[in-house]
C-alpha atoms as a printed R data frame, in Angstrom:
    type eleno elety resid chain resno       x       y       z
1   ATOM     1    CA   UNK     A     1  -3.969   2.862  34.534
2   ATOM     2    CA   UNK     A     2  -2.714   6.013  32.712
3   ATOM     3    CA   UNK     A     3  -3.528   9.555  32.881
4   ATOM     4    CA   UNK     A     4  -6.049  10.792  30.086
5   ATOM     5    CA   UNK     A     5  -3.580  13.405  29.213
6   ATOM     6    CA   UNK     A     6  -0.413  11.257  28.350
7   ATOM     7    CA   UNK     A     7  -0.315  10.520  24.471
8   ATOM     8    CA   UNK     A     8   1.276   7.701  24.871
9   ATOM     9    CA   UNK     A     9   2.064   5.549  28.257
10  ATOM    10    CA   UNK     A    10   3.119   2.045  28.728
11  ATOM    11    CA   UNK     A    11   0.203  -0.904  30.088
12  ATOM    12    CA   UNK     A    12   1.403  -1.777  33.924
13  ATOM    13    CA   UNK     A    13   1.076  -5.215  33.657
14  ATOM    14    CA   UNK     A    14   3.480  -6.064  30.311
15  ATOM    15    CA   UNK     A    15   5.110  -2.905  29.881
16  ATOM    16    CA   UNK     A    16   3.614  -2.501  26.421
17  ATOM    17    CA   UNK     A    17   3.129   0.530  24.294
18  ATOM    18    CA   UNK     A    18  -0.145   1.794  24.589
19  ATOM    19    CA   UNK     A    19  -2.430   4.604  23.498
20  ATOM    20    CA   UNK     A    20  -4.644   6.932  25.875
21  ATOM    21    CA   UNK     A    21  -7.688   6.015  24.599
22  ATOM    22    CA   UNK     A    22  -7.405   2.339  24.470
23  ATOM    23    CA   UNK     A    23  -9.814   0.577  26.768
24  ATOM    24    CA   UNK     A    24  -7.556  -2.637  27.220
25  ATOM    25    CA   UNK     A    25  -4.051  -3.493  26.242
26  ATOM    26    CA   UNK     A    26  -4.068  -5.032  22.828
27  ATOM    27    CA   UNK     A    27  -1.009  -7.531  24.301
28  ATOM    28    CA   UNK     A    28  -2.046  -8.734  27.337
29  ATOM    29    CA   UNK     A    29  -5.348  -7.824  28.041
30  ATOM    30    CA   UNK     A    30  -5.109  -5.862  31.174
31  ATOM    31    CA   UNK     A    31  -8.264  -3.260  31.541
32  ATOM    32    CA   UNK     A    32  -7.045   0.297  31.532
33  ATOM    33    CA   UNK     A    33  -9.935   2.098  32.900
34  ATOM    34    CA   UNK     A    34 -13.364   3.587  32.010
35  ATOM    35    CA   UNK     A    35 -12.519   7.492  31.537
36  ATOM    36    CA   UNK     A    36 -11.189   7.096  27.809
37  ATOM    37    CA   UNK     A    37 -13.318   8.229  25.527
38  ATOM    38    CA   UNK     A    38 -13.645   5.955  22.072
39  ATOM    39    CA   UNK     A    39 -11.666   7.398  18.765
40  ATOM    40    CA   UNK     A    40 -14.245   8.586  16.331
41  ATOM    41    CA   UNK     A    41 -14.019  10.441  12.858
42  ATOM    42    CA   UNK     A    42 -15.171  13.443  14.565
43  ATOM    43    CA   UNK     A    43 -12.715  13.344  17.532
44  ATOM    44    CA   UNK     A    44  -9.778  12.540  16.279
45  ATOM    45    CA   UNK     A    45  -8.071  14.066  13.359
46  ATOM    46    CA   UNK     A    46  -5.633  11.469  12.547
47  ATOM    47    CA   UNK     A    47  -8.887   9.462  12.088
48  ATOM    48    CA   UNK     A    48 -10.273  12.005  10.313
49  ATOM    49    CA   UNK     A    49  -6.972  12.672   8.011
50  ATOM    50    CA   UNK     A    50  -7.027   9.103   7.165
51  ATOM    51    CA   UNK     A    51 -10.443   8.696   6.265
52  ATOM    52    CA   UNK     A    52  -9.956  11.403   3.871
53  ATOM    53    CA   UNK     A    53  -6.673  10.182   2.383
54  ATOM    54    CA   UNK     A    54  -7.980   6.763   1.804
55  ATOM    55    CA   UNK     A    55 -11.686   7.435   0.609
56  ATOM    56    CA   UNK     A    56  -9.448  10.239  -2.020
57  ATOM    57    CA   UNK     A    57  -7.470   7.382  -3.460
58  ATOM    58    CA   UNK     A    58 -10.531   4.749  -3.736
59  ATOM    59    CA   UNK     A    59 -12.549   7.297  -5.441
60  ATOM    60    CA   UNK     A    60  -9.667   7.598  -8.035
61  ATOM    61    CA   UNK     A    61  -9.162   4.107  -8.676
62  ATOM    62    CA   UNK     A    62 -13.043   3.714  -8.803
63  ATOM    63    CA   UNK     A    63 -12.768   6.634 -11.466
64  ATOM    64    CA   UNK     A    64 -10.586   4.785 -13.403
65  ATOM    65    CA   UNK     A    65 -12.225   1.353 -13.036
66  ATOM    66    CA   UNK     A    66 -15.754   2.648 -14.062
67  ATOM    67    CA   UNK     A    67 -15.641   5.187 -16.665
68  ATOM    68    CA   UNK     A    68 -14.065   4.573 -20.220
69  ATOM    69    CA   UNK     A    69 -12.215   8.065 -19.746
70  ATOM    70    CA   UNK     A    70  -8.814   5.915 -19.039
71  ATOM    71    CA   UNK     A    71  -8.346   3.712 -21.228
72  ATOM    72    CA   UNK     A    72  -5.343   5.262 -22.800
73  ATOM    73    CA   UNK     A    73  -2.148   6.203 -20.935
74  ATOM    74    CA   UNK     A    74  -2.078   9.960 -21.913
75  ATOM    75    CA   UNK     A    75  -5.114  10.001 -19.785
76  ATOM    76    CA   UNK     A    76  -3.898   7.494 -17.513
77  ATOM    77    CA   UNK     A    77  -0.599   9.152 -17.393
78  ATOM    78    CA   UNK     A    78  -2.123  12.163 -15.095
79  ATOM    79    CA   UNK     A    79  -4.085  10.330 -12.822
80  ATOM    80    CA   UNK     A    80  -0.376   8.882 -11.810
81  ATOM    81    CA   UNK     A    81   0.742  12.013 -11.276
82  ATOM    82    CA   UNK     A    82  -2.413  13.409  -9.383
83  ATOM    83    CA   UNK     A    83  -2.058  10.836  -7.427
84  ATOM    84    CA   UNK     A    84   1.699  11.062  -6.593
85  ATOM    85    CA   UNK     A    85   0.991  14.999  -6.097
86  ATOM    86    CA   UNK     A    86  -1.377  13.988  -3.276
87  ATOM    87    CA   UNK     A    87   0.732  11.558  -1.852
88  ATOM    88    CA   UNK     A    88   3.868  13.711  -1.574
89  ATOM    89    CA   UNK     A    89   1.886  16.697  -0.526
90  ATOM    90    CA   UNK     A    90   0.643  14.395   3.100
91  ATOM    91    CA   UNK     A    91   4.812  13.023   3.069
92  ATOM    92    CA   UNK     A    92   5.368  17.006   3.043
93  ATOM    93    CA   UNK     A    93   2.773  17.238   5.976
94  ATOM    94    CA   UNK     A    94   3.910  14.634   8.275
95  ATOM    95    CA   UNK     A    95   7.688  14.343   6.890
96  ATOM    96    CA   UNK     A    96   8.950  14.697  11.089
97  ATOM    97    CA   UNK     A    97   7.008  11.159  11.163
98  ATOM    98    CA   UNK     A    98   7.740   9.826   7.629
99  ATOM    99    CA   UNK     A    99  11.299  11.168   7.484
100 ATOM   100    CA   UNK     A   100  13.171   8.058   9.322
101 ATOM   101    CA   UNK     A   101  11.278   5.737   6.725
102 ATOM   102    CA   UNK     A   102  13.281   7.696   4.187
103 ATOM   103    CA   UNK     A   103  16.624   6.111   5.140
104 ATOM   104    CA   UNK     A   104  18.358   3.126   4.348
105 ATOM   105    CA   UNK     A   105  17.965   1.649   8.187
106 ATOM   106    CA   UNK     A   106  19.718  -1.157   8.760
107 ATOM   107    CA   UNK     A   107  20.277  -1.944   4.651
108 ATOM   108    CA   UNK     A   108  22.317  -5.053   3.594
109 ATOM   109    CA   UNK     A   109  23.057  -6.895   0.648
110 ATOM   110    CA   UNK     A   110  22.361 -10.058   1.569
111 ATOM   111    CA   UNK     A   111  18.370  -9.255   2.973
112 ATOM   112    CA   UNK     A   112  18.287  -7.049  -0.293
113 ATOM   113    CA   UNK     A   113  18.758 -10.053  -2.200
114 ATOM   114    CA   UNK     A   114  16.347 -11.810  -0.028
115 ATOM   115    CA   UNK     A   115  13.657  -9.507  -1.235
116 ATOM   116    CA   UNK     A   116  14.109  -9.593  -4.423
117 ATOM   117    CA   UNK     A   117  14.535 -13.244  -5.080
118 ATOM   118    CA   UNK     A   118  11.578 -13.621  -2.643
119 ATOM   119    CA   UNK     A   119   9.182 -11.080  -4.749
120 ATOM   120    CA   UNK     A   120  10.468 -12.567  -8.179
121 ATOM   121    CA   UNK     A   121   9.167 -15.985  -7.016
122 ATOM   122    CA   UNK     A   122   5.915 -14.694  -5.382
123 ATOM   123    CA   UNK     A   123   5.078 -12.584  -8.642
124 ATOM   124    CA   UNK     A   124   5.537 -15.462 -11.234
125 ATOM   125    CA   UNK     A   125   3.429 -17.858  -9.057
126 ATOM   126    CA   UNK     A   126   0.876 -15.578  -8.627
127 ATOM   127    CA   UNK     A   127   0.582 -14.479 -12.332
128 ATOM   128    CA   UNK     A   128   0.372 -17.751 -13.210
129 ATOM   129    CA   UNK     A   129  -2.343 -18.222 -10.659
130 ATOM   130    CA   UNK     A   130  -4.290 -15.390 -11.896
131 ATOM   131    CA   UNK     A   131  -3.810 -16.369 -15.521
132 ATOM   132    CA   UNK     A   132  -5.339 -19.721 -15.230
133 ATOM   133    CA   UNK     A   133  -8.106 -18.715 -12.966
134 ATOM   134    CA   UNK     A   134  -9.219 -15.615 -15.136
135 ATOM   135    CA   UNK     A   135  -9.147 -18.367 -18.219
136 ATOM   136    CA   UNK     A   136 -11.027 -21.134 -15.751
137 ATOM   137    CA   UNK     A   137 -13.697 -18.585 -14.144
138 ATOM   138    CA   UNK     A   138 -14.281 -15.648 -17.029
139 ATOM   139    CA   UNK     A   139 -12.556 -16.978 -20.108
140 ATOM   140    CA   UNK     A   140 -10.502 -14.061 -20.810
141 ATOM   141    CA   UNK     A   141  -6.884 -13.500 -21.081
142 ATOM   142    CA   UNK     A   142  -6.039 -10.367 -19.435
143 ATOM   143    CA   UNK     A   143  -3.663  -7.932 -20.845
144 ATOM   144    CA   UNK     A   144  -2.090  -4.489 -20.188
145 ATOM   145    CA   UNK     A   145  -0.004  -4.263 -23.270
146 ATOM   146    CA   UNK     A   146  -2.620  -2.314 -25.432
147 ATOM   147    CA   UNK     A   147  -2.728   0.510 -23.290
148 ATOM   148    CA   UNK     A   148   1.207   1.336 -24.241
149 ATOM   149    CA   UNK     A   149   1.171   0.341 -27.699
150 ATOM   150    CA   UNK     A   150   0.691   3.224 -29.035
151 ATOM   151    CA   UNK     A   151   4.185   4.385 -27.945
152 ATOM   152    CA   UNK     A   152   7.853   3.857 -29.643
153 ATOM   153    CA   UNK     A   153   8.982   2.139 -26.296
154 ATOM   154    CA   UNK     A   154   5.742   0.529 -24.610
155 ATOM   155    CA   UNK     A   155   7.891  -1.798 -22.496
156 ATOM   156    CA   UNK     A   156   9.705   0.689 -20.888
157 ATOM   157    CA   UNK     A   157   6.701   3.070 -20.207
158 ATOM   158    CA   UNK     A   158   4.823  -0.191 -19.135
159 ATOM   159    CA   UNK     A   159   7.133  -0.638 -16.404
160 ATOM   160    CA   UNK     A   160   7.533   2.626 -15.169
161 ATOM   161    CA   UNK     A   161   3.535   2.720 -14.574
162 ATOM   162    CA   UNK     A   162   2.970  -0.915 -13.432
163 ATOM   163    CA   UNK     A   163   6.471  -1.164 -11.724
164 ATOM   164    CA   UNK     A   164   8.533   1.866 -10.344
165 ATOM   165    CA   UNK     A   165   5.387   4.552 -10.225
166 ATOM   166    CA   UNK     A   166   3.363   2.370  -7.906
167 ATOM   167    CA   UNK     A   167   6.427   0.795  -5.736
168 ATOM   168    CA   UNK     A   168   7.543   4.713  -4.565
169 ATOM   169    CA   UNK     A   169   3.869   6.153  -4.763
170 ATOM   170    CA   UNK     A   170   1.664   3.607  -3.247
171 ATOM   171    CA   UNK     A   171   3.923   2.221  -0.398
172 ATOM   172    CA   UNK     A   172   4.989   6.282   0.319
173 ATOM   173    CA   UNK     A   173   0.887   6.454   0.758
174 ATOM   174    CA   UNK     A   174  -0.099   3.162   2.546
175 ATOM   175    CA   UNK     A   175   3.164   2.253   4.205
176 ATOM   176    CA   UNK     A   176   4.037   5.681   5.002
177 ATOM   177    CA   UNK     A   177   1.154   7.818   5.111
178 ATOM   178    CA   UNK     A   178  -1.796   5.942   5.786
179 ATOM   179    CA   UNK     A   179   0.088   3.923   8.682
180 ATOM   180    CA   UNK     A   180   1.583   7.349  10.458
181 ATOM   181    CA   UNK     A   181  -2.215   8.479  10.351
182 ATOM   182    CA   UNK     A   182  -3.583   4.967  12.248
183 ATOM   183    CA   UNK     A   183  -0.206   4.161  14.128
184 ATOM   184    CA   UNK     A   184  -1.645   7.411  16.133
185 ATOM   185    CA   UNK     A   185  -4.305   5.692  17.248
186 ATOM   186    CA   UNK     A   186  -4.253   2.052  16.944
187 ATOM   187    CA   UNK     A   187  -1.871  -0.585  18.178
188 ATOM   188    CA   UNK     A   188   1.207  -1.391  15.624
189 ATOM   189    CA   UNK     A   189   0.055  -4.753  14.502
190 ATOM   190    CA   UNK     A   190  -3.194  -3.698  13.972
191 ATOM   191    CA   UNK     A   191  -2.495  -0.720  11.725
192 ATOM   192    CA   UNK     A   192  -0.050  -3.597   9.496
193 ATOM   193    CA   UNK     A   193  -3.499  -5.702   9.091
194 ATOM   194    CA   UNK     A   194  -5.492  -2.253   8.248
195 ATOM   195    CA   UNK     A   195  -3.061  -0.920   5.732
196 ATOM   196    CA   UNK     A   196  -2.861  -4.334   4.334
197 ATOM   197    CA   UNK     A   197  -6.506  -4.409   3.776
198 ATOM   198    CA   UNK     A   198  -6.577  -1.070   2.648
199 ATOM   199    CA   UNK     A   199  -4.400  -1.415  -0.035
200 ATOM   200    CA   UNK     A   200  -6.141  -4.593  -1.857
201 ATOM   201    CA   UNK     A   201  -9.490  -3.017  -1.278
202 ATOM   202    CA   UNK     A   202  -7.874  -0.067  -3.370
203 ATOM   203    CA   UNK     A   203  -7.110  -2.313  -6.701
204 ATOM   204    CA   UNK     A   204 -10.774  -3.172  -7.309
205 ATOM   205    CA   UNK     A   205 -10.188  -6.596  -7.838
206 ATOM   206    CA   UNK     A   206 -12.264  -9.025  -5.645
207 ATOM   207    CA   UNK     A   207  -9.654 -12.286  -7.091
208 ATOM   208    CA   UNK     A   208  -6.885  -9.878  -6.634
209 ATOM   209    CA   UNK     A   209  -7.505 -10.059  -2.996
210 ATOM   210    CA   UNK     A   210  -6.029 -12.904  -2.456
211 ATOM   211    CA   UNK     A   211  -2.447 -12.019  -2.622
212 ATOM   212    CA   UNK     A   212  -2.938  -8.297  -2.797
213 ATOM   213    CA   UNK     A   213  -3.920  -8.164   1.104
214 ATOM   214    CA   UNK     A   214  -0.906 -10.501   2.159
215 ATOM   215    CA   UNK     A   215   1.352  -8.739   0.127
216 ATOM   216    CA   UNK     A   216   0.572  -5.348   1.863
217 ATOM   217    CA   UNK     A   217   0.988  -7.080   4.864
218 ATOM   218    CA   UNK     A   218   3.889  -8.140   4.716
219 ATOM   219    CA   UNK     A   219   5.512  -5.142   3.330
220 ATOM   220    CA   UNK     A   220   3.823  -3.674   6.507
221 ATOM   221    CA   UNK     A   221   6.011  -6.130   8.616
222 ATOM   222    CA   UNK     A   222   8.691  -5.029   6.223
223 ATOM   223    CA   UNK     A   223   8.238  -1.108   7.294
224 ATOM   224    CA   UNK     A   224   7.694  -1.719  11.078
225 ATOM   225    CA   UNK     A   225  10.621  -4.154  11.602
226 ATOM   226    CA   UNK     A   226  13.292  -2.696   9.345
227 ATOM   227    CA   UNK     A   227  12.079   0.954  10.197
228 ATOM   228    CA   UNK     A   228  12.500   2.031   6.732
229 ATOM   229    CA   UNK     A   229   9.969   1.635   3.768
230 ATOM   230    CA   UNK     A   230  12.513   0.946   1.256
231 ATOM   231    CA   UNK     A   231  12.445  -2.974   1.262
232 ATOM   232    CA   UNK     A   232   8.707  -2.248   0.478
233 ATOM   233    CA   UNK     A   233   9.678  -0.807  -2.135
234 ATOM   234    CA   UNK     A   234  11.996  -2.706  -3.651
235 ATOM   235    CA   UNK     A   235   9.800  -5.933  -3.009
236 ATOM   236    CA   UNK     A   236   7.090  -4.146  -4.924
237 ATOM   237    CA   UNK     A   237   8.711  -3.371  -7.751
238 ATOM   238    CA   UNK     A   238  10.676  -6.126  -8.441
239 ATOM   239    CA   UNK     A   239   6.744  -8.239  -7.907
240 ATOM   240    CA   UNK     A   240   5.415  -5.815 -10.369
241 ATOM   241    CA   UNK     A   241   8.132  -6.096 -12.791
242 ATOM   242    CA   UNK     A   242   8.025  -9.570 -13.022
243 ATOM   243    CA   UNK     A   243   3.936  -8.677 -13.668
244 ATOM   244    CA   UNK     A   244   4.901  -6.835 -16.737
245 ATOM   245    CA   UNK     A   245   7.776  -9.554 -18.159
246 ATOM   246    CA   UNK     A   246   5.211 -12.280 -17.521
247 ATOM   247    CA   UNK     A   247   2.444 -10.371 -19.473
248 ATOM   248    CA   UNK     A   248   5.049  -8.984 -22.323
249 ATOM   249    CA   UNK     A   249   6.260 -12.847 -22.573
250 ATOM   250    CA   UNK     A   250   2.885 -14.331 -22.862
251 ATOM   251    CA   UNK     A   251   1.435 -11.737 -25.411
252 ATOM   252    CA   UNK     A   252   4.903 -12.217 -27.855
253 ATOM   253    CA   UNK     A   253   6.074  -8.825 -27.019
254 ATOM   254    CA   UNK     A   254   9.462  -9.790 -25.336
């Protein structure tokens, strides 16, 4: 067993990592003892930090969703930067944690253009995918275009807020700061599934879910076995430029 005032010990039996307040070891099993007292939102405040960061983000995104306020980018165009502003100000918070995700750890060219040859292929099937099932299930043929019209280069703009805004900002927040907040707490490969979860509950998009939750997974694997969140990000943006060629192509705007 370990001492309720170690932060962090290893299990006896496997030599795993383990937390003081976990019951039983998440690898093999082995009971830890009775005299650790179960992680709640009012006794723990990385619990408590990450409720807050989390429920913060969905109420934006429900904000958006819901209300007619956003339906044009100068609008639009804030609630990126809000949102960025909140997300760098908890990287600011916990940079001693986040700062080793914020080099190029173990960087190559040839798993670079594993990634993005991988995300390219993932983003086209997917958008096809989601094409013909919003034309099967709702009959509609869903576009982003209109909301960057308006401007002399809409493509451009389009893929700085589909592509490059959301690849730094939202794997900074849920692959950096979100998973520092439950890696306190919970065991490694359960804060990958959270995060994952987290981040396609987040969109708002119940068909989304099926790839959005796997592909924050796996950028989750991405950040815990590379060490560094930047093959996240390069995944995501290259998935989410692909989004934006795909929907510029379709619509006769490329």
């Amino acid at each position: 067993m370990i001492s309720p005032k170690t932060s962090d010990a290893n299990c006896e039996t496997c030599n795993s990592s383990i937390k003081p307040h976990h019951r039983f070891c998440y690898n093999c099993g082995a009971y830890l003892g009775t005299y650790n007292a179960p992680v709640t939102i009012f006794n723990n405040r990385n619990l408590r930090s990450a409720f807050f960061f989390f429920i913060v983000y969905l109420f934006v995104c429900l904000l958006v969703q819901f209300t007619g306020w956003f339906n044009i980018y100068s609008r639009l165009f804030w609630v990126e930067i809000f949102l960025a502003g909140f997300t760098l100000f908890h990287v600011y918070k916990n940079y001693d944690a986040i700062k080793p995700l914020l080099r190029f750890n173990n960087f190559n060219i040839v798993r670079l253009a594993g990634c993005i040859s991988f995300a390219a292929m993932a983003s086209f099937v997917v958008n096809v995918i989601v094409t013909k099932m919003n034309y099967s299930f709702f009959r509609t043929d869903i576009t982003y275009y209109h909301l960057y019209s308006a401007y002399s280069v809409p493509a451009l703009i389009m893929a700085y807020s589909i592509a490059l805004n959301p690849a730094i900002i939202e794997e900074l927040a849920f692959r950096g700061v979100l998973y520092n907040y439950l890696n306190a707490f919970l065991n490694e490969r359960l804060v990958i599934i959270v995060t994952g979860f987290a981040f396609g509950m987040m969109h708002l998009s119940f068909i989304s879910l099926f790839w959005l939750v796997p592909f924050g997974i796996l950028t989750g694997i991405m950040r815990r076995r590379f060490g560094t969140i930047w093959y996240g990000v390069v995944f995501h943006f290259v998935f989410n430029l692909i989004a934006v060629l795909f929907d510029l192509y379709r619509h006769g705007h490329l």
